[in-house]
Every structure is written in structure tokens, then in C-alpha cells.
């Protein structure tokens, strides 16, 4: 004789809801600006994390060449005043962005006339700060320039600061600006200044920068330590995260919001012309 067996109902079969793919133009940018708050997928409404507000920071984590600067340039289009620190003076993606390169900032140096005019008349201004340095003297000048740029952004407020190669800027041997940027991450929120930092080596992923970040992006990587660092600062399970990162196609990125109940977002930024 067979007994009737009652089993618990199986979980509803369905696509994984902890990751939502957002099309860059149609969904991702509208999400960041607050125009898109939820998406429909297979008949289900999925609420997204809150939009990107002034004073909220990003951390971009991934090996070189995976699309960090490309994502930064695409995202920074949403901001009116942008300073991109290019400590090597040779980032090709930044160079292709059309930003104006400056090698000095107020109060030490004046901006080029057209830049100052745009600022005075309230038009958007996107600047790259940095130059190649070959001699010891140029090295020193570049260090001073990076320090000036951070101070300028901190004092004048309203800017979004993109710190490419954060590890280089914070390195003891090179720029020693880690503490300056960390201080800025904390005070910036109040001043409505957002900071986007980018990292390419797991050992250098600053706990400070990732913990202060509202949005943390991870790019395709096999580096488990990198994934663990991101998972830990964003309060996610690293194995789950690793499974998703392993499936990221080239140039795709996983955007993790600090709100752990919000779904993670997968997208791909367009190549900078
Ligand atoms: N979505 C994309 N489609 C095609 N090429 C891309 C895309 N994103 C980045 N690339 C290319 O990959 C290279 C590295 O991108 P970049 O954003 O500079 O990476 P990273 O800053 O992580 O080193 C660049 O030549 C860039 O044009
Ligand atoms: Mg880059």
C-alpha cells in the first residue's frame, strides 16, 4: 500500500531575479536619473534600486582593459561638471572622450578661457586633469597637479570627480593621495560631490572606497580575491557573485547597489568613439 505523500510546493521556477539586464540607453541611464524605477520581465514587475543622487559614490573594480574607463565616461555624461584625474596622462579612453585636458587648476593656475566661460555661464564642463611625466621634475609637477585637483574639487563643490587608477594615486611610492581621496569620500556626500574611483588590482581595492560607494561595479575577472573584496563591502555572498561574474560577457559589467534588497544590474556601456 502506498501512502499519499505531501511535499512542500517547489519554489516557482523562473529566471534568476537577483540580476536584471538593462539596456544602456533605453533603461540603464533612465534608471540612474530616476526616470525608470521598475522594469517588466516575463510578466513580473521588478523594482530597481534608487537613482544616482549627487554625493553618492561609485567604485569600479576590474582588470585593465575590461571597460572601466568606458563605463565611467558613459556614466559621467549624466553629470554637468566633471573632473577626471588621469595620473598616467595616457588613458586612451579618456583621451577619446572629448574632455578638455588641463594641466593646472585654480587657484594656482587659470582654466583655459573657453572653459572658464562655460563655467561662468553655467554650461557643462568635462575636464581631464593629467599629463605624461618623463623627468623627475615632471613627476613632481604631476603629483602637485593631482593634489591640487582633489583640493579644488573639494573646495568648490558640485563636481563629480573620477579617479582613474586609484591604486596609483594612493600608492606610497607615487602620489600618496589615498588619504586625501578618502577624506573627500567622507566630506563629499555633504557637498553633493560624487567620487568615482577605479581599481585594477585586488590587493589595492580600498575598503574605504568600496564601503563608501553606493554603486560598486565589477567587470569580468577570474580573480577570486577581487570578487571577495567587492562582495564583502557590498554585503553579498561572494560565491553567488562569483557565479554571476563568471558569466559576464566581454565589456559587460555587474552594478551592485548598496541596498542589498535591490537586484544587481547587468549592462554594457557603448565604446567611446
Ligand atoms: N562596449 C565596448 N565595446 C567595444 N569595445 C569596448 C567596449 N568597452 C570598452 N571597449 C574597448 O576596450 C578597451 C579598454 O576599455 P577601457 O574602458 O579603457 O578599459 P579599462 O579602463 O578597464 O582599462 C578600449 O579600447 C575600449 O575602446
Ligand atoms: Mg581605464
mmCIF file of C-alpha atoms in Angstrom, residues 19-253:
data_model
loop_
_atom_site.group_PDB
_atom_site.id
_atom_site.type_symbol
_atom_site.label_atom_id
_atom_site.label_comp_id
_atom_site.label_asym_id
_atom_site.label_seq_id
_atom_site.Cartn_x
_atom_site.Cartn_y
_atom_site.Cartn_z
ATOM 1 C CA UNK A 19 20.201 40.142 -11.694
ATOM 2 C CA UNK A 20 18.384 42.325 -14.214
ATOM 3 C CA UNK A 21 19.834 43.176 -17.615
ATOM 4 C CA UNK A 22 19.310 46.835 -18.503
ATOM 5 C CA UNK A 23 19.841 48.203 -21.984
ATOM 6 C CA UNK A 24 22.273 51.131 -21.686
ATOM 7 C CA UNK A 25 20.348 53.911 -23.462
ATOM 8 C CA UNK A 26 16.818 52.729 -23.011
ATOM 9 C CA UNK A 27 16.995 51.561 -19.396
ATOM 10 C CA UNK A 28 20.322 51.966 -17.620
ATOM 11 C CA UNK A 29 20.711 55.756 -17.970
ATOM 12 C CA UNK A 30 16.995 56.385 -17.254
ATOM 13 C CA UNK A 31 17.394 54.249 -14.127
ATOM 14 C CA UNK A 32 20.369 56.322 -12.917
ATOM 15 C CA UNK A 33 18.490 59.584 -13.500
ATOM 16 C CA UNK A 34 15.349 58.393 -11.728
ATOM 17 C CA UNK A 35 13.148 58.119 -14.823
ATOM 18 C CA UNK A 36 12.930 54.345 -14.660
ATOM 19 C CA UNK A 37 12.054 52.825 -11.314
ATOM 20 C CA UNK A 38 10.973 49.336 -12.285
ATOM 21 C CA UNK A 39 11.144 47.012 -15.240
ATOM 22 C CA UNK A 40 8.849 44.295 -16.509
ATOM 23 C CA UNK A 41 10.444 40.923 -17.143
ATOM 24 C CA UNK A 42 8.378 37.878 -18.133
ATOM 25 C CA UNK A 43 5.218 39.427 -16.788
ATOM 26 C CA UNK A 44 6.797 40.361 -13.477
ATOM 27 C CA UNK A 45 7.420 43.920 -12.200
ATOM 28 C CA UNK A 46 10.870 44.267 -10.752
ATOM 29 C CA UNK A 47 11.587 47.337 -8.612
ATOM 30 C CA UNK A 48 15.075 48.765 -9.151
ATOM 31 C CA UNK A 49 17.424 50.382 -6.633
ATOM 32 C CA UNK A 50 17.102 54.160 -6.169
ATOM 33 C CA UNK A 51 18.612 56.539 -8.746
ATOM 34 C CA UNK A 52 22.122 58.029 -8.545
ATOM 35 C CA UNK A 53 21.999 61.138 -6.395
ATOM 36 C CA UNK A 54 24.602 63.898 -6.102
ATOM 37 C CA UNK A 55 27.033 62.989 -3.340
ATOM 38 C CA UNK A 56 26.758 59.246 -3.950
ATOM 39 C CA UNK A 57 29.970 57.492 -4.931
ATOM 40 C CA UNK A 58 30.902 54.659 -7.288
ATOM 41 C CA UNK A 59 33.730 52.140 -7.214
ATOM 42 C CA UNK A 60 34.738 50.406 -10.467
ATOM 43 C CA UNK A 61 36.666 47.203 -9.945
ATOM 44 C CA UNK A 62 38.213 45.095 -12.678
ATOM 45 C CA UNK A 63 41.372 44.225 -14.556
ATOM 46 C CA UNK A 64 42.781 46.644 -17.080
ATOM 47 C CA UNK A 65 41.116 46.653 -20.497
ATOM 48 C CA UNK A 66 37.713 45.373 -19.352
ATOM 49 C CA UNK A 67 35.863 48.655 -19.810
ATOM 50 C CA UNK A 68 36.159 50.664 -16.581
ATOM 51 C CA UNK A 69 37.014 53.983 -18.227
ATOM 52 C CA UNK A 70 34.371 53.341 -20.889
ATOM 53 C CA UNK A 71 31.691 52.875 -18.243
ATOM 54 C CA UNK A 72 32.944 55.947 -16.384
ATOM 55 C CA UNK A 73 32.781 58.162 -19.474
ATOM 56 C CA UNK A 74 29.282 56.889 -20.305
ATOM 57 C CA UNK A 75 28.019 57.471 -16.787
ATOM 58 C CA UNK A 76 29.729 60.848 -16.351
ATOM 59 C CA UNK A 77 27.658 62.198 -19.252
ATOM 60 C CA UNK A 78 24.884 62.463 -16.678
ATOM 61 C CA UNK A 79 26.864 64.983 -14.665
ATOM 62 C CA UNK A 80 27.335 68.603 -15.572
ATOM 63 C CA UNK A 81 30.751 69.287 -14.034
ATOM 64 C CA UNK A 82 33.313 66.519 -14.217
ATOM 65 C CA UNK A 83 36.996 66.320 -13.304
ATOM 66 C CA UNK A 84 38.702 63.138 -14.464
ATOM 67 C CA UNK A 85 42.096 62.510 -12.901
ATOM 68 C CA UNK A 86 44.417 60.758 -15.317
ATOM 69 C CA UNK A 87 47.553 60.154 -13.271
ATOM 70 C CA UNK A 88 49.404 58.479 -16.148
ATOM 71 C CA UNK A 89 48.385 61.126 -18.644
ATOM 72 C CA UNK A 90 47.811 58.499 -21.260
ATOM 73 C CA UNK A 91 44.432 56.870 -20.788
ATOM 74 C CA UNK A 92 43.224 56.375 -24.359
ATOM 75 C CA UNK A 93 39.575 56.030 -23.442
ATOM 76 C CA UNK A 94 39.651 59.296 -21.512
ATOM 77 C CA UNK A 95 41.555 60.941 -24.360
ATOM 78 C CA UNK A 96 38.809 59.841 -26.792
ATOM 79 C CA UNK A 97 36.081 61.241 -24.541
ATOM 80 C CA UNK A 98 36.367 64.769 -25.896
ATOM 81 C CA UNK A 99 37.056 66.197 -22.433
ATOM 82 C CA UNK A 100 39.373 69.205 -22.355
ATOM 83 C CA UNK A 101 42.784 68.362 -20.877
ATOM 84 C CA UNK A 102 44.107 70.801 -18.310
ATOM 85 C CA UNK A 103 47.465 70.869 -16.579
ATOM 86 C CA UNK A 104 46.602 73.366 -13.885
ATOM 87 C CA UNK A 105 43.673 74.469 -11.733
ATOM 88 C CA UNK A 106 42.655 77.467 -9.677
ATOM 89 C CA UNK A 107 43.888 78.982 -7.508
ATOM 90 C CA UNK A 108 47.393 78.144 -8.765
ATOM 91 C CA UNK A 109 46.533 78.405 -12.444
ATOM 92 C CA UNK A 110 43.636 79.718 -14.509
ATOM 93 C CA UNK A 111 41.428 77.458 -16.593
ATOM 94 C CA UNK A 112 41.579 77.989 -20.363
ATOM 95 C CA UNK A 113 39.327 80.919 -21.360
ATOM 96 C CA UNK A 114 36.618 78.837 -23.037
ATOM 97 C CA UNK A 115 36.421 76.528 -20.014
ATOM 98 C CA UNK A 116 36.073 79.439 -17.615
ATOM 99 C CA UNK A 117 33.402 80.976 -19.862
ATOM 100 C CA UNK A 118 31.375 77.741 -19.871
ATOM 101 C CA UNK A 119 31.660 77.561 -16.092
ATOM 102 C CA UNK A 120 30.647 81.202 -15.650
ATOM 103 C CA UNK A 121 27.664 80.767 -17.930
ATOM 104 C CA UNK A 122 26.528 77.536 -16.331
ATOM 105 C CA UNK A 123 27.271 75.182 -19.228
ATOM 106 C CA UNK A 124 28.556 71.635 -18.675
ATOM 107 C CA UNK A 125 32.316 71.252 -18.290
ATOM 108 C CA UNK A 126 34.177 67.945 -18.510
ATOM 109 C CA UNK A 127 37.919 68.084 -17.869
ATOM 110 C CA UNK A 128 40.793 65.603 -17.827
ATOM 111 C CA UNK A 129 43.494 66.501 -15.380
ATOM 112 C CA UNK A 130 46.895 64.969 -16.001
ATOM 113 C CA UNK A 131 49.838 64.784 -18.336
ATOM 114 C CA UNK A 132 52.632 62.390 -19.098
ATOM 115 C CA UNK A 133 55.651 62.788 -16.885
ATOM 116 C CA UNK A 134 59.104 61.730 -18.040
ATOM 117 C CA UNK A 135 61.529 63.569 -15.785
ATOM 118 C CA UNK A 136 61.713 63.769 -12.004
ATOM 119 C CA UNK A 137 60.657 67.368 -12.212
ATOM 120 C CA UNK A 138 57.606 66.458 -14.312
ATOM 121 C CA UNK A 139 56.781 63.730 -11.799
ATOM 122 C CA UNK A 140 56.732 66.285 -9.015
ATOM 123 C CA UNK A 141 54.612 68.684 -11.049
ATOM 124 C CA UNK A 142 52.117 65.899 -11.784
ATOM 125 C CA UNK A 143 51.904 64.949 -8.119
ATOM 126 C CA UNK A 144 51.176 68.547 -7.274
ATOM 127 C CA UNK A 145 48.575 68.741 -10.038
ATOM 128 C CA UNK A 146 46.698 65.693 -8.756
ATOM 129 C CA UNK A 147 46.723 67.093 -5.230
ATOM 130 C CA UNK A 148 45.507 70.480 -6.495
ATOM 131 C CA UNK A 149 42.673 68.840 -8.425
ATOM 132 C CA UNK A 150 41.382 66.996 -5.375
ATOM 133 C CA UNK A 151 41.607 70.145 -3.270
ATOM 134 C CA UNK A 152 39.859 72.163 -5.960
ATOM 135 C CA UNK A 153 37.029 69.637 -6.281
ATOM 136 C CA UNK A 154 36.655 69.503 -2.513
ATOM 137 C CA UNK A 155 36.572 73.262 -2.063
ATOM 138 C CA UNK A 156 34.396 74.253 -4.978
ATOM 139 C CA UNK A 157 31.759 71.501 -4.602
ATOM 140 C CA UNK A 158 29.304 70.341 -7.242
ATOM 141 C CA UNK A 159 31.927 68.494 -9.276
ATOM 142 C CA UNK A 160 31.948 64.801 -9.939
ATOM 143 C CA UNK A 161 35.476 63.529 -9.523
ATOM 144 C CA UNK A 162 36.625 60.492 -11.481
ATOM 145 C CA UNK A 163 39.760 58.946 -10.037
ATOM 146 C CA UNK A 164 41.202 56.574 -12.604
ATOM 147 C CA UNK A 165 43.904 54.217 -11.317
ATOM 148 C CA UNK A 166 43.107 54.807 -7.680
ATOM 149 C CA UNK A 167 45.860 52.415 -6.681
ATOM 150 C CA UNK A 168 48.446 54.553 -8.405
ATOM 151 C CA UNK A 169 47.160 57.722 -6.786
ATOM 152 C CA UNK A 170 47.122 56.185 -3.344
ATOM 153 C CA UNK A 171 50.449 54.400 -3.714
ATOM 154 C CA UNK A 172 53.085 55.422 -1.197
ATOM 155 C CA UNK A 173 55.750 55.390 -3.858
ATOM 156 C CA UNK A 174 53.878 57.502 -6.373
ATOM 157 C CA UNK A 175 51.282 60.067 -5.370
ATOM 158 C CA UNK A 176 50.419 59.251 -1.752
ATOM 159 C CA UNK A 177 46.952 60.748 -2.227
ATOM 160 C CA UNK A 178 44.976 57.867 -0.701
ATOM 161 C CA UNK A 179 44.195 59.815 2.499
ATOM 162 C CA UNK A 180 43.155 62.933 0.536
ATOM 163 C CA UNK A 181 40.679 60.963 -1.519
ATOM 164 C CA UNK A 182 39.431 59.009 1.466
ATOM 165 C CA UNK A 183 38.795 62.262 3.298
ATOM 166 C CA UNK A 184 36.986 63.541 0.244
ATOM 167 C CA UNK A 185 34.786 60.416 0.083
ATOM 168 C CA UNK A 186 33.520 61.242 3.544
ATOM 169 C CA UNK A 187 33.039 65.002 3.237
ATOM 170 C CA UNK A 188 31.811 64.857 -0.367
ATOM 171 C CA UNK A 189 28.405 63.486 0.479
ATOM 172 C CA UNK A 190 27.553 66.680 2.322
ATOM 173 C CA UNK A 191 28.882 68.844 -0.521
ATOM 174 C CA UNK A 192 26.969 66.840 -3.149
ATOM 175 C CA UNK A 193 30.190 65.867 -4.826
ATOM 176 C CA UNK A 194 30.311 62.325 -6.171
ATOM 177 C CA UNK A 195 33.550 60.416 -6.485
ATOM 178 C CA UNK A 196 34.059 57.538 -8.896
ATOM 179 C CA UNK A 197 37.173 55.513 -8.156
ATOM 180 C CA UNK A 198 38.575 52.764 -10.371
ATOM 181 C CA UNK A 199 40.823 49.868 -9.386
ATOM 182 C CA UNK A 200 42.572 47.132 -11.271
ATOM 183 C CA UNK A 201 44.436 45.144 -8.640
ATOM 184 C CA UNK A 202 42.626 43.216 -5.916
ATOM 185 C CA UNK A 203 45.305 43.963 -3.357
ATOM 186 C CA UNK A 204 44.678 47.651 -3.807
ATOM 187 C CA UNK A 205 40.900 47.697 -3.703
ATOM 188 C CA UNK A 206 40.412 50.230 -0.936
ATOM 189 C CA UNK A 207 37.916 49.103 1.692
ATOM 190 C CA UNK A 208 37.246 52.743 2.246
ATOM 191 C CA UNK A 209 36.343 53.479 -1.343
ATOM 192 C CA UNK A 210 34.173 50.399 -1.778
ATOM 193 C CA UNK A 211 32.419 50.825 1.571
ATOM 194 C CA UNK A 212 31.665 54.459 0.831
ATOM 195 C CA UNK A 213 30.333 53.545 -2.601
ATOM 196 C CA UNK A 214 26.596 53.441 -3.232
ATOM 197 C CA UNK A 215 27.251 51.739 -6.591
ATOM 198 C CA UNK A 216 30.002 49.182 -6.956
ATOM 199 C CA UNK A 217 30.749 47.787 -10.413
ATOM 200 C CA UNK A 218 32.618 44.610 -11.111
ATOM 201 C CA UNK A 219 33.946 43.744 -14.574
ATOM 202 C CA UNK A 220 34.833 40.335 -15.986
ATOM 203 C CA UNK A 221 37.593 38.834 -13.839
ATOM 204 C CA UNK A 222 38.786 35.421 -12.706
ATOM 205 C CA UNK A 223 40.378 36.934 -9.636
ATOM 206 C CA UNK A 224 38.558 35.481 -6.626
ATOM 207 C CA UNK A 225 40.120 37.978 -4.241
ATOM 208 C CA UNK A 226 38.761 40.824 -6.284
ATOM 209 C CA UNK A 227 35.268 39.313 -6.186
ATOM 210 C CA UNK A 228 35.565 38.648 -2.453
ATOM 211 C CA UNK A 229 36.611 42.247 -1.789
ATOM 212 C CA UNK A 230 33.572 43.568 -3.652
ATOM 213 C CA UNK A 231 31.166 41.031 -2.124
ATOM 214 C CA UNK A 232 32.338 41.832 1.372
ATOM 215 C CA UNK A 233 31.963 45.586 1.050
ATOM 216 C CA UNK A 234 28.542 45.320 -0.587
ATOM 217 C CA UNK A 235 27.217 42.685 1.825
ATOM 218 C CA UNK A 236 26.727 39.978 -0.827
ATOM 219 C CA UNK A 237 27.615 36.333 -0.849
ATOM 220 C CA UNK A 238 30.887 36.024 -2.731
ATOM 221 C CA UNK A 239 30.142 32.617 -4.284
ATOM 222 C CA UNK A 240 26.871 33.854 -5.733
ATOM 223 C CA UNK A 241 28.692 36.895 -7.024
ATOM 224 C CA UNK A 242 31.481 34.762 -8.493
ATOM 225 C CA UNK A 243 28.934 32.618 -10.367
ATOM 226 C CA UNK A 244 27.443 35.705 -11.968
ATOM 227 C CA UNK A 245 30.794 37.349 -12.738
ATOM 228 C CA UNK A 246 31.961 34.121 -14.405
ATOM 229 C CA UNK A 247 29.122 34.516 -16.878
ATOM 230 C CA UNK A 248 29.734 38.170 -17.724
ATOM 231 C CA UNK A 249 30.359 38.567 -21.454
ATOM 232 C CA UNK A 250 33.233 40.874 -22.545
ATOM 233 C CA UNK A 251 32.795 44.559 -21.648
ATOM 234 C CA UNK A 252 29.726 43.798 -19.568
ATOM 235 C CA UNK A 253 29.542 44.932 -16.002
#
